[in-house]
Amino acid sequence: MKTYYGNREKCYRCFRPKSSCMCQYFCEIETETKFVILMHPKEFKKVKNNTGHFTHQNLKNSELFVGIDFSDHKRINEIIASHESYILFPSENAINLTEKNPKESTKPLAIFLIDSTWSCAKPIFYQSRNLQNLKHMSFTTTKTSQYQIKEQPDAAYLSTIESTLVVLELLNDHGIESIEVELLDSFLEPFYQMIAYQKSLIENPKSNAVRFKRHTNSVE
């Protein structure tokens, strides 16, 4: 199967151009917890710096859906019905995973992740009626984002893949997961390799492989 982005052949697994495919760096972790990644269409179109695809490929027990209003999405509603479901979304009533074990039933755990900018995440949450009924989850961490090619709104903001790693580590702490430390240590490898690749292009103004802006941290 061949997929193309512009005139360049595109990898249909990591959704990057074949010339900068990151698939070799995926660690493919098995988890008891199901992760559901809800990707905004605008995020789906970002070829160079989308970490939702990396998160999905790193987690065998994960599913990824692209859209905005998931209210009547059959598969998502099946997951919600069969799992003890949370959405990683900050709120006053959110269960802080850093402090509390979220498991309250015998159902398998499912965690929904919105992969988008904050401004685009709000429409997904507020238009999807089924998501509004989910329990909220948050965490507390001293980690800061390593997204060196993208300026985050705040130092405390983490990318989708960085946030998921924190969640995995905390699930390990609560005994919900038993993921080997070596696998957790390699979870961000495709993310780091992608950053290194994009930085090399930015630092090479003669490269024809990508358009870039000087004096900024963001790649077009």
JSON list of C-alpha atoms in Angstrom, two decimals:
[
{"chain": "A", "resi": 1, "resn": "MET", "atom": "CA", "xyz": [0.00, 0.00, 0.00]},
{"chain": "A", "resi": 2, "resn": "LYS", "atom": "CA", "xyz": [1.34, 3.42, -0.96]},
{"chain": "A", "resi": 3, "resn": "THR", "atom": "CA", "xyz": [0.20, 6.62, 0.63]},
{"chain": "A", "resi": 4, "resn": "TYR", "atom": "CA", "xyz": [1.44, 10.02, -0.49]},
{"chain": "A", "resi": 5, "resn": "TYR", "atom": "CA", "xyz": [1.84, 13.40, 1.19]},
{"chain": "A", "resi": 6, "resn": "GLY", "atom": "CA", "xyz": [2.26, 15.95, -1.56]},
{"chain": "A", "resi": 7, "resn": "ASN", "atom": "CA", "xyz": [4.75, 14.33, -3.91]},
{"chain": "A", "resi": 8, "resn": "ARG", "atom": "CA", "xyz": [6.41, 12.28, -1.19]},
{"chain": "A", "resi": 9, "resn": "GLU", "atom": "CA", "xyz": [5.51, 8.71, -0.32]},
{"chain": "A", "resi": 10, "resn": "LYS", "atom": "CA", "xyz": [4.12, 8.56, 3.19]},
{"chain": "A", "resi": 11, "resn": "CYS", "atom": "CA", "xyz": [4.28, 5.82, 5.80]},
{"chain": "A", "resi": 12, "resn": "TYR", "atom": "CA", "xyz": [0.72, 4.75, 6.58]},
{"chain": "A", "resi": 13, "resn": "ARG", "atom": "CA", "xyz": [1.73, 3.61, 10.10]},
{"chain": "A", "resi": 14, "resn": "CYS", "atom": "CA", "xyz": [3.47, 6.64, 11.64]},
{"chain": "A", "resi": 15, "resn": "PHE", "atom": "CA", "xyz": [1.97, 9.03, 9.04]},
{"chain": "A", "resi": 16, "resn": "ARG", "atom": "CA", "xyz": [5.30, 10.65, 8.27]},
{"chain": "A", "resi": 17, "resn": "PRO", "atom": "CA", "xyz": [7.08, 10.84, 4.92]},
{"chain": "A", "resi": 18, "resn": "LYS", "atom": "CA", "xyz": [8.91, 7.59, 4.20]},
{"chain": "A", "resi": 19, "resn": "SER", "atom": "CA", "xyz": [12.17, 9.53, 4.24]},
{"chain": "A", "resi": 20, "resn": "SER", "atom": "CA", "xyz": [11.69, 10.30, 7.95]},
{"chain": "A", "resi": 21, "resn": "CYS", "atom": "CA", "xyz": [9.70, 7.26, 9.08]},
{"chain": "A", "resi": 22, "resn": "MET", "atom": "CA", "xyz": [9.90, 6.66, 12.85]},
{"chain": "A", "resi": 23, "resn": "CYS", "atom": "CA", "xyz": [8.39, 3.17, 12.98]},
{"chain": "A", "resi": 24, "resn": "GLN", "atom": "CA", "xyz": [11.68, 1.50, 13.91]},
{"chain": "A", "resi": 25, "resn": "TYR", "atom": "CA", "xyz": [11.60, 3.30, 17.26]},
{"chain": "A", "resi": 26, "resn": "PHE", "atom": "CA", "xyz": [8.19, 2.10, 18.48]},
{"chain": "A", "resi": 27, "resn": "CYS", "atom": "CA", "xyz": [8.35, -0.06, 21.62]},
{"chain": "A", "resi": 28, "resn": "GLU", "atom": "CA", "xyz": [4.84, -1.65, 21.38]},
{"chain": "A", "resi": 29, "resn": "ILE", "atom": "CA", "xyz": [3.89, -1.99, 25.04]},
{"chain": "A", "resi": 30, "resn": "GLU", "atom": "CA", "xyz": [1.20, -4.39, 26.22]},
{"chain": "A", "resi": 31, "resn": "THR", "atom": "CA", "xyz": [-1.17, -2.88, 28.80]},
{"chain": "A", "resi": 32, "resn": "GLU", "atom": "CA", "xyz": [-4.21, -4.01, 30.74]},
{"chain": "A", "resi": 33, "resn": "THR", "atom": "CA", "xyz": [-5.56, -0.49, 30.30]},
{"chain": "A", "resi": 34, "resn": "LYS", "atom": "CA", "xyz": [-7.13, 0.46, 26.99]},
{"chain": "A", "resi": 35, "resn": "PHE", "atom": "CA", "xyz": [-6.08, 3.84, 25.65]},
{"chain": "A", "resi": 36, "resn": "VAL", "atom": "CA", "xyz": [-8.45, 5.65, 23.29]},
{"chain": "A", "resi": 37, "resn": "ILE", "atom": "CA", "xyz": [-6.91, 8.51, 21.34]},
{"chain": "A", "resi": 38, "resn": "LEU", "atom": "CA", "xyz": [-9.34, 11.06, 19.94]},
{"chain": "A", "resi": 39, "resn": "MET", "atom": "CA", "xyz": [-7.55, 13.11, 17.32]},
{"chain": "A", "resi": 40, "resn": "HIS", "atom": "CA", "xyz": [-8.83, 16.41, 15.96]},
{"chain": "A", "resi": 41, "resn": "PRO", "atom": "CA", "xyz": [-8.82, 16.51, 12.12]},
{"chain": "A", "resi": 42, "resn": "LYS", "atom": "CA", "xyz": [-6.43, 19.46, 12.20]},
{"chain": "A", "resi": 43, "resn": "GLU", "atom": "CA", "xyz": [-4.00, 17.40, 14.28]},
{"chain": "A", "resi": 44, "resn": "PHE", "atom": "CA", "xyz": [-4.30, 14.50, 11.86]},
{"chain": "A", "resi": 45, "resn": "LYS", "atom": "CA", "xyz": [-3.02, 16.73, 9.05]},
{"chain": "A", "resi": 46, "resn": "LYS", "atom": "CA", "xyz": [0.15, 17.67, 10.96]},
{"chain": "A", "resi": 47, "resn": "VAL", "atom": "CA", "xyz": [2.78, 15.50, 9.36]},
{"chain": "A", "resi": 48, "resn": "LYS", "atom": "CA", "xyz": [5.92, 16.73, 11.08]},
{"chain": "A", "resi": 49, "resn": "ASN", "atom": "CA", "xyz": [5.05, 16.93, 14.76]},
{"chain": "A", "resi": 50, "resn": "ASN", "atom": "CA", "xyz": [2.05, 14.78, 15.58]},
{"chain": "A", "resi": 51, "resn": "THR", "atom": "CA", "xyz": [2.65, 12.56, 18.62]},
{"chain": "A", "resi": 52, "resn": "GLY", "atom": "CA", "xyz": [-0.83, 10.98, 18.75]},
{"chain": "A", "resi": 53, "resn": "HIS", "atom": "CA", "xyz": [0.20, 8.47, 16.09]},
{"chain": "A", "resi": 54, "resn": "PHE", "atom": "CA", "xyz": [3.36, 7.65, 18.05]},
{"chain": "A", "resi": 55, "resn": "THR", "atom": "CA", "xyz": [1.33, 7.09, 21.21]},
{"chain": "A", "resi": 56, "resn": "HIS", "atom": "CA", "xyz": [-1.07, 4.78, 19.38]},
{"chain": "A", "resi": 57, "resn": "GLN", "atom": "CA", "xyz": [1.70, 2.69, 17.80]},
{"chain": "A", "resi": 58, "resn": "ASN", "atom": "CA", "xyz": [3.56, 2.41, 21.11]},
{"chain": "A", "resi": 59, "resn": "LEU", "atom": "CA", "xyz": [0.51, 0.93, 22.86]},
{"chain": "A", "resi": 60, "resn": "LYS", "atom": "CA", "xyz": [-0.87, -2.37, 21.57]},
{"chain": "A", "resi": 61, "resn": "ASN", "atom": "CA", "xyz": [-4.10, -1.98, 23.55]},
{"chain": "A", "resi": 62, "resn": "SER", "atom": "CA", "xyz": [-5.05, 1.35, 22.01]},
{"chain": "A", "resi": 63, "resn": "GLU", "atom": "CA", "xyz": [-7.41, 2.67, 19.38]},
{"chain": "A", "resi": 64, "resn": "LEU", "atom": "CA", "xyz": [-7.28, 5.96, 17.50]},
{"chain": "A", "resi": 65, "resn": "PHE", "atom": "CA", "xyz": [-10.22, 7.87, 16.04]},
{"chain": "A", "resi": 66, "resn": "VAL", "atom": "CA", "xyz": [-10.25, 11.12, 14.07]},
{"chain": "A", "resi": 67, "resn": "GLY", "atom": "CA", "xyz": [-13.15, 13.55, 14.41]},
{"chain": "A", "resi": 68, "resn": "ILE", "atom": "CA", "xyz": [-14.82, 16.18, 16.56]},
{"chain": "A", "resi": 69, "resn": "ASP", "atom": "CA", "xyz": [-18.27, 14.97, 17.60]},
{"chain": "A", "resi": 70, "resn": "PHE", "atom": "CA", "xyz": [-18.09, 11.34, 18.77]},
{"chain": "A", "resi": 71, "resn": "SER", "atom": "CA", "xyz": [-21.54, 11.30, 20.39]},
{"chain": "A", "resi": 72, "resn": "ASP", "atom": "CA", "xyz": [-22.92, 8.55, 18.16]},
{"chain": "A", "resi": 73, "resn": "HIS", "atom": "CA", "xyz": [-19.68, 6.75, 17.41]},
{"chain": "A", "resi": 74, "resn": "LYS", "atom": "CA", "xyz": [-20.53, 3.05, 17.73]},
{"chain": "A", "resi": 75, "resn": "ARG", "atom": "CA", "xyz": [-17.08, 1.73, 18.67]},
{"chain": "A", "resi": 76, "resn": "ILE", "atom": "CA", "xyz": [-16.39, 4.48, 21.21]},
{"chain": "A", "resi": 77, "resn": "ASN", "atom": "CA", "xyz": [-19.75, 3.91, 22.88]},
{"chain": "A", "resi": 78, "resn": "GLU", "atom": "CA", "xyz": [-18.97, 0.18, 23.03]},
{"chain": "A", "resi": 79, "resn": "ILE", "atom": "CA", "xyz": [-15.73, 0.90, 24.86]},
{"chain": "A", "resi": 80, "resn": "ILE", "atom": "CA", "xyz": [-17.46, 3.27, 27.28]},
{"chain": "A", "resi": 81, "resn": "ALA", "atom": "CA", "xyz": [-20.13, 0.65, 28.04]},
{"chain": "A", "resi": 82, "resn": "SER", "atom": "CA", "xyz": [-17.67, -2.20, 28.63]},
{"chain": "A", "resi": 83, "resn": "HIS", "atom": "CA", "xyz": [-14.94, -0.34, 30.51]},
{"chain": "A", "resi": 84, "resn": "GLU", "atom": "CA", "xyz": [-14.46, 1.81, 33.58]},
{"chain": "A", "resi": 85, "resn": "SER", "atom": "CA", "xyz": [-13.78, 4.87, 31.48]},
{"chain": "A", "resi": 86, "resn": "TYR", "atom": "CA", "xyz": [-11.93, 8.09, 32.27]},
{"chain": "A", "resi": 87, "resn": "ILE", "atom": "CA", "xyz": [-10.95, 11.04, 30.14]},
{"chain": "A", "resi": 88, "resn": "LEU", "atom": "CA", "xyz": [-7.68, 12.85, 30.77]},
{"chain": "A", "resi": 89, "resn": "PHE", "atom": "CA", "xyz": [-9.18, 16.29, 31.21]},
{"chain": "A", "resi": 90, "resn": "PRO", "atom": "CA", "xyz": [-8.45, 18.83, 33.97]},
{"chain": "A", "resi": 91, "resn": "SER", "atom": "CA", "xyz": [-11.37, 19.83, 36.15]},
{"chain": "A", "resi": 92, "resn": "GLU", "atom": "CA", "xyz": [-12.23, 20.45, 39.80]},
{"chain": "A", "resi": 93, "resn": "ASN", "atom": "CA", "xyz": [-13.69, 16.96, 40.11]},
{"chain": "A", "resi": 94, "resn": "ALA", "atom": "CA", "xyz": [-10.90, 15.14, 38.30]},
{"chain": "A", "resi": 95, "resn": "ILE", "atom": "CA", "xyz": [-9.32, 12.17, 40.08]},
{"chain": "A", "resi": 96, "resn": "ASN", "atom": "CA", "xyz": [-5.63, 12.96, 40.54]},
{"chain": "A", "resi": 97, "resn": "LEU", "atom": "CA", "xyz": [-3.83, 9.83, 39.38]},
{"chain": "A", "resi": 98, "resn": "THR", "atom": "CA", "xyz": [-0.70, 10.93, 41.22]},
{"chain": "A", "resi": 99, "resn": "GLU", "atom": "CA", "xyz": [-2.56, 10.61, 44.52]},
{"chain": "A", "resi": 100, "resn": "LYS", "atom": "CA", "xyz": [-5.32, 8.05, 43.96]},
{"chain": "A", "resi": 101, "resn": "ASN", "atom": "CA", "xyz": [-5.84, 4.64, 42.38]},
{"chain": "A", "resi": 102, "resn": "PRO", "atom": "CA", "xyz": [-8.64, 5.16, 39.82]},
{"chain": "A", "resi": 103, "resn": "LYS", "atom": "CA", "xyz": [-9.89, 1.57, 39.80]},
{"chain": "A", "resi": 104, "resn": "GLU", "atom": "CA", "xyz": [-13.34, 1.42, 41.41]},
{"chain": "A", "resi": 105, "resn": "SER", "atom": "CA", "xyz": [-14.89, -1.59, 39.65]},
{"chain": "A", "resi": 106, "resn": "THR", "atom": "CA", "xyz": [-14.05, -4.96, 38.15]},
{"chain": "A", "resi": 107, "resn": "LYS", "atom": "CA", "xyz": [-14.41, -3.61, 34.61]},
{"chain": "A", "resi": 108, "resn": "PRO", "atom": "CA", "xyz": [-11.20, -3.11, 32.63]},
{"chain": "A", "resi": 109, "resn": "LEU", "atom": "CA", "xyz": [-9.88, 0.44, 32.68]},
{"chain": "A", "resi": 110, "resn": "ALA", "atom": "CA", "xyz": [-10.08, 2.72, 29.63]},
{"chain": "A", "resi": 111, "resn": "ILE", "atom": "CA", "xyz": [-8.45, 6.15, 29.43]},
{"chain": "A", "resi": 112, "resn": "PHE", "atom": "CA", "xyz": [-9.49, 8.59, 26.71]},
{"chain": "A", "resi": 113, "resn": "LEU", "atom": "CA", "xyz": [-6.88, 11.05, 25.45]},
{"chain": "A", "resi": 114, "resn": "ILE", "atom": "CA", "xyz": [-7.73, 14.09, 23.32]},
{"chain": "A", "resi": 115, "resn": "ASP", "atom": "CA", "xyz": [-4.90, 14.67, 20.87]},
{"chain": "A", "resi": 116, "resn": "SER", "atom": "CA", "xyz": [-5.16, 18.31, 19.90]},
{"chain": "A", "resi": 117, "resn": "THR", "atom": "CA", "xyz": [-4.27, 21.83, 20.87]},
{"chain": "A", "resi": 118, "resn": "TRP", "atom": "CA", "xyz": [-6.25, 23.07, 23.87]},
{"chain": "A", "resi": 119, "resn": "SER", "atom": "CA", "xyz": [-8.41, 25.33, 21.70]},
{"chain": "A", "resi": 120, "resn": "CYS", "atom": "CA", "xyz": [-9.35, 22.38, 19.47]},
{"chain": "A", "resi": 121, "resn": "ALA", "atom": "CA", "xyz": [-9.74, 19.97, 22.39]},
{"chain": "A", "resi": 122, "resn": "LYS", "atom": "CA", "xyz": [-12.65, 21.94, 23.82]},
{"chain": "A", "resi": 123, "resn": "PRO", "atom": "CA", "xyz": [-14.98, 21.37, 20.81]},
{"chain": "A", "resi": 124, "resn": "ILE", "atom": "CA", "xyz": [-14.25, 17.63, 20.93]},
{"chain": "A", "resi": 125, "resn": "PHE", "atom": "CA", "xyz": [-15.13, 17.46, 24.61]},
{"chain": "A", "resi": 126, "resn": "TYR", "atom": "CA", "xyz": [-18.17, 19.73, 24.57]},
{"chain": "A", "resi": 127, "resn": "GLN", "atom": "CA", "xyz": [-19.69, 18.46, 21.33]},
{"chain": "A", "resi": 128, "resn": "SER", "atom": "CA", "xyz": [-19.26, 14.77, 22.22]},
{"chain": "A", "resi": 129, "resn": "ARG", "atom": "CA", "xyz": [-22.10, 14.14, 24.68]},
{"chain": "A", "resi": 130, "resn": "ASN", "atom": "CA", "xyz": [-20.79, 10.69, 25.57]},
{"chain": "A", "resi": 131, "resn": "LEU", "atom": "CA", "xyz": [-17.45, 12.14, 26.69]},
{"chain": "A", "resi": 132, "resn": "GLN", "atom": "CA", "xyz": [-19.12, 14.57, 29.07]},
{"chain": "A", "resi": 133, "resn": "ASN", "atom": "CA", "xyz": [-20.40, 11.64, 31.13]},
{"chain": "A", "resi": 134, "resn": "LEU", "atom": "CA", "xyz": [-16.94, 10.19, 31.68]},
{"chain": "A", "resi": 135, "resn": "LYS", "atom": "CA", "xyz": [-15.05, 10.61, 34.92]},
{"chain": "A", "resi": 136, "resn": "HIS", "atom": "CA", "xyz": [-12.17, 13.06, 34.67]},
{"chain": "A", "resi": 137, "resn": "MET", "atom": "CA", "xyz": [-8.55, 12.17, 35.34]},
{"chain": "A", "resi": 138, "resn": "SER", "atom": "CA", "xyz": [-5.56, 14.42, 35.93]},
{"chain": "A", "resi": 139, "resn": "PHE", "atom": "CA", "xyz": [-2.05, 14.08, 37.33]},
{"chain": "A", "resi": 140, "resn": "THR", "atom": "CA", "xyz": [0.59, 16.17, 39.06]},
{"chain": "A", "resi": 141, "resn": "THR", "atom": "CA", "xyz": [4.13, 16.16, 37.72]},
{"chain": "A", "resi": 142, "resn": "THR", "atom": "CA", "xyz": [7.28, 18.22, 37.79]},
{"chain": "A", "resi": 143, "resn": "LYS", "atom": "CA", "xyz": [8.17, 17.16, 34.25]},
{"chain": "A", "resi": 144, "resn": "THR", "atom": "CA", "xyz": [8.37, 19.80, 31.56]},
{"chain": "A", "resi": 145, "resn": "SER", "atom": "CA", "xyz": [7.86, 19.24, 27.86]},
{"chain": "A", "resi": 146, "resn": "GLN", "atom": "CA", "xyz": [10.83, 18.31, 25.72]},
{"chain": "A", "resi": 147, "resn": "TYR", "atom": "CA", "xyz": [9.01, 19.49, 22.58]},
{"chain": "A", "resi": 148, "resn": "GLN", "atom": "CA", "xyz": [11.92, 21.65, 21.46]},
{"chain": "A", "resi": 149, "resn": "ILE", "atom": "CA", "xyz": [10.56, 22.29, 17.96]},
{"chain": "A", "resi": 150, "resn": "LYS", "atom": "CA", "xyz": [7.16, 23.45, 19.15]},
{"chain": "A", "resi": 151, "resn": "GLU", "atom": "CA", "xyz": [6.43, 26.28, 21.56]},
{"chain": "A", "resi": 152, "resn": "GLN", "atom": "CA", "xyz": [4.02, 25.10, 24.27]},
{"chain": "A", "resi": 153, "resn": "PRO", "atom": "CA", "xyz": [1.46, 27.54, 25.75]},
{"chain": "A", "resi": 154, "resn": "ASP", "atom": "CA", "xyz": [2.93, 26.91, 29.20]},
{"chain": "A", "resi": 155, "resn": "ALA", "atom": "CA", "xyz": [5.95, 25.07, 30.60]},
{"chain": "A", "resi": 156, "resn": "ALA", "atom": "CA", "xyz": [3.60, 22.70, 32.42]},
{"chain": "A", "resi": 157, "resn": "TYR", "atom": "CA", "xyz": [1.92, 21.56, 29.18]},
{"chain": "A", "resi": 158, "resn": "LEU", "atom": "CA", "xyz": [2.98, 18.14, 27.95]},
{"chain": "A", "resi": 159, "resn": "SER", "atom": "CA", "xyz": [2.44, 16.61, 24.52]},
{"chain": "A", "resi": 160, "resn": "THR", "atom": "CA", "xyz": [0.13, 13.62, 24.11]},
{"chain": "A", "resi": 161, "resn": "ILE", "atom": "CA", "xyz": [2.97, 11.09, 24.20]},
{"chain": "A", "resi": 162, "resn": "GLU", "atom": "CA", "xyz": [4.65, 12.77, 27.19]},
{"chain": "A", "resi": 163, "resn": "SER", "atom": "CA", "xyz": [1.37, 12.85, 29.13]},
{"chain": "A", "resi": 164, "resn": "THR", "atom": "CA", "xyz": [0.74, 9.19, 28.34]},
{"chain": "A", "resi": 165, "resn": "LEU", "atom": "CA", "xyz": [4.14, 8.22, 29.71]},
{"chain": "A", "resi": 166, "resn": "VAL", "atom": "CA", "xyz": [3.31, 9.95, 33.02]},
{"chain": "A", "resi": 167, "resn": "VAL", "atom": "CA", "xyz": [0.01, 8.05, 33.13]},
{"chain": "A", "resi": 168, "resn": "LEU", "atom": "CA", "xyz": [1.75, 4.73, 32.44]},
{"chain": "A", "resi": 169, "resn": "GLU", "atom": "CA", "xyz": [4.28, 5.36, 35.21]},
{"chain": "A", "resi": 170, "resn": "LEU", "atom": "CA", "xyz": [1.49, 6.20, 37.68]},
{"chain": "A", "resi": 171, "resn": "LEU", "atom": "CA", "xyz": [-0.54, 3.14, 36.66]},
{"chain": "A", "resi": 172, "resn": "ASN", "atom": "CA", "xyz": [2.58, 1.11, 37.42]},
{"chain": "A", "resi": 173, "resn": "ASP", "atom": "CA", "xyz": [2.84, 2.77, 40.84]},
{"chain": "A", "resi": 174, "resn": "HIS", "atom": "CA", "xyz": [-0.77, 1.78, 41.63]},
{"chain": "A", "resi": 175, "resn": "GLY", "atom": "CA", "xyz": [-0.18, -1.82, 40.54]},
{"chain": "A", "resi": 176, "resn": "ILE", "atom": "CA", "xyz": [-2.70, -1.55, 37.70]},
{"chain": "A", "resi": 177, "resn": "GLU", "atom": "CA", "xyz": [0.12, -2.11, 35.20]},
{"chain": "A", "resi": 178, "resn": "SER", "atom": "CA", "xyz": [3.43, -3.92, 35.50]},
{"chain": "A", "resi": 179, "resn": "ILE", "atom": "CA", "xyz": [5.37, -2.46, 32.61]},
{"chain": "A", "resi": 180, "resn": "GLU", "atom": "CA", "xyz": [9.12, -3.04, 32.61]},
{"chain": "A", "resi": 181, "resn": "VAL", "atom": "CA", "xyz": [11.20, 0.04, 33.30]},
{"chain": "A", "resi": 182, "resn": "GLU", "atom": "CA", "xyz": [13.22, -0.55, 30.12]},
{"chain": "A", "resi": 183, "resn": "LEU", "atom": "CA", "xyz": [10.05, -0.26, 28.03]},
{"chain": "A", "resi": 184, "resn": "LEU", "atom": "CA", "xyz": [8.97, 2.93, 29.79]},
{"chain": "A", "resi": 185, "resn": "ASP", "atom": "CA", "xyz": [12.45, 4.35, 29.22]},
{"chain": "A", "resi": 186, "resn": "SER", "atom": "CA", "xyz": [12.07, 3.75, 25.48]},
{"chain": "A", "resi": 187, "resn": "PHE", "atom": "CA", "xyz": [8.49, 5.05, 25.21]},
{"chain": "A", "resi": 188, "resn": "LEU", "atom": "CA", "xyz": [9.55, 8.54, 24.10]},
{"chain": "A", "resi": 189, "resn": "GLU", "atom": "CA", "xyz": [12.23, 7.35, 21.66]},
{"chain": "A", "resi": 190, "resn": "PRO", "atom": "CA", "xyz": [10.20, 8.02, 18.47]},
{"chain": "A", "resi": 191, "resn": "PHE", "atom": "CA", "xyz": [9.35, 11.45, 19.88]},
{"chain": "A", "resi": 192, "resn": "TYR", "atom": "CA", "xyz": [13.02, 12.24, 20.56]},
{"chain": "A", "resi": 193, "resn": "GLN", "atom": "CA", "xyz": [14.10, 10.94, 17.17]},
{"chain": "A", "resi": 194, "resn": "MET", "atom": "CA", "xyz": [11.44, 13.04, 15.44]},
{"chain": "A", "resi": 195, "resn": "ILE", "atom": "CA", "xyz": [12.63, 16.16, 17.28]},
{"chain": "A", "resi": 196, "resn": "ALA", "atom": "CA", "xyz": [16.25, 15.44, 16.36]},
{"chain": "A", "resi": 197, "resn": "TYR", "atom": "CA", "xyz": [15.29, 15.00, 12.71]},
{"chain": "A", "resi": 198, "resn": "GLN", "atom": "CA", "xyz": [13.29, 18.23, 12.55]},
{"chain": "A", "resi": 199, "resn": "LYS", "atom": "CA", "xyz": [16.04, 20.17, 14.34]},
{"chain": "A", "resi": 200, "resn": "SER", "atom": "CA", "xyz": [18.58, 18.92, 11.81]},
{"chain": "A", "resi": 201, "resn": "LEU", "atom": "CA", "xyz": [16.41, 20.32, 9.01]},
{"chain": "A", "resi": 202, "resn": "ILE", "atom": "CA", "xyz": [15.94, 23.65, 10.78]},
{"chain": "A", "resi": 203, "resn": "GLU", "atom": "CA", "xyz": [19.68, 23.95, 11.34]},
{"chain": "A", "resi": 204, "resn": "ASN", "atom": "CA", "xyz": [20.36, 23.25, 7.66]},
{"chain": "A", "resi": 205, "resn": "PRO", "atom": "CA", "xyz": [18.95, 26.25, 5.74]},
{"chain": "A", "resi": 206, "resn": "LYS", "atom": "CA", "xyz": [20.08, 24.72, 2.43]},
{"chain": "A", "resi": 207, "resn": "SER", "atom": "CA", "xyz": [17.84, 21.70, 2.87]},
{"chain": "A", "resi": 208, "resn": "ASN", "atom": "CA", "xyz": [15.01, 21.41, 0.38]},
{"chain": "A", "resi": 209, "resn": "ALA", "atom": "CA", "xyz": [13.25, 18.76, 2.44]},
{"chain": "A", "resi": 210, "resn": "VAL", "atom": "CA", "xyz": [11.17, 21.14, 4.53]},
{"chain": "A", "resi": 211, "resn": "ARG", "atom": "CA", "xyz": [10.10, 24.75, 4.80]},
{"chain": "A", "resi": 212, "resn": "PHE", "atom": "CA", "xyz": [11.09, 26.36, 8.07]},
{"chain": "A", "resi": 213, "resn": "LYS", "atom": "CA", "xyz": [11.10, 29.62, 9.95]},
{"chain": "A", "resi": 214, "resn": "ARG", "atom": "CA", "xyz": [14.24, 31.07, 11.42]},
{"chain": "A", "resi": 215, "resn": "HIS", "atom": "CA", "xyz": [14.23, 32.57, 14.93]},
{"chain": "A", "resi": 216, "resn": "THR", "atom": "CA", "xyz": [11.30, 30.39, 16.09]},
{"chain": "A", "resi": 217, "resn": "ASN", "atom": "CA", "xyz": [10.84, 27.05, 17.78]},
{"chain": "A", "resi": 218, "resn": "SER", "atom": "CA", "xyz": [8.12, 25.85, 15.43]},
{"chain": "A", "resi": 219, "resn": "VAL", "atom": "CA", "xyz": [8.33, 24.01, 12.16]},
{"chain": "A", "resi": 220, "resn": "GLU", "atom": "CA", "xyz": [5.76, 24.73, 9.49]}
]
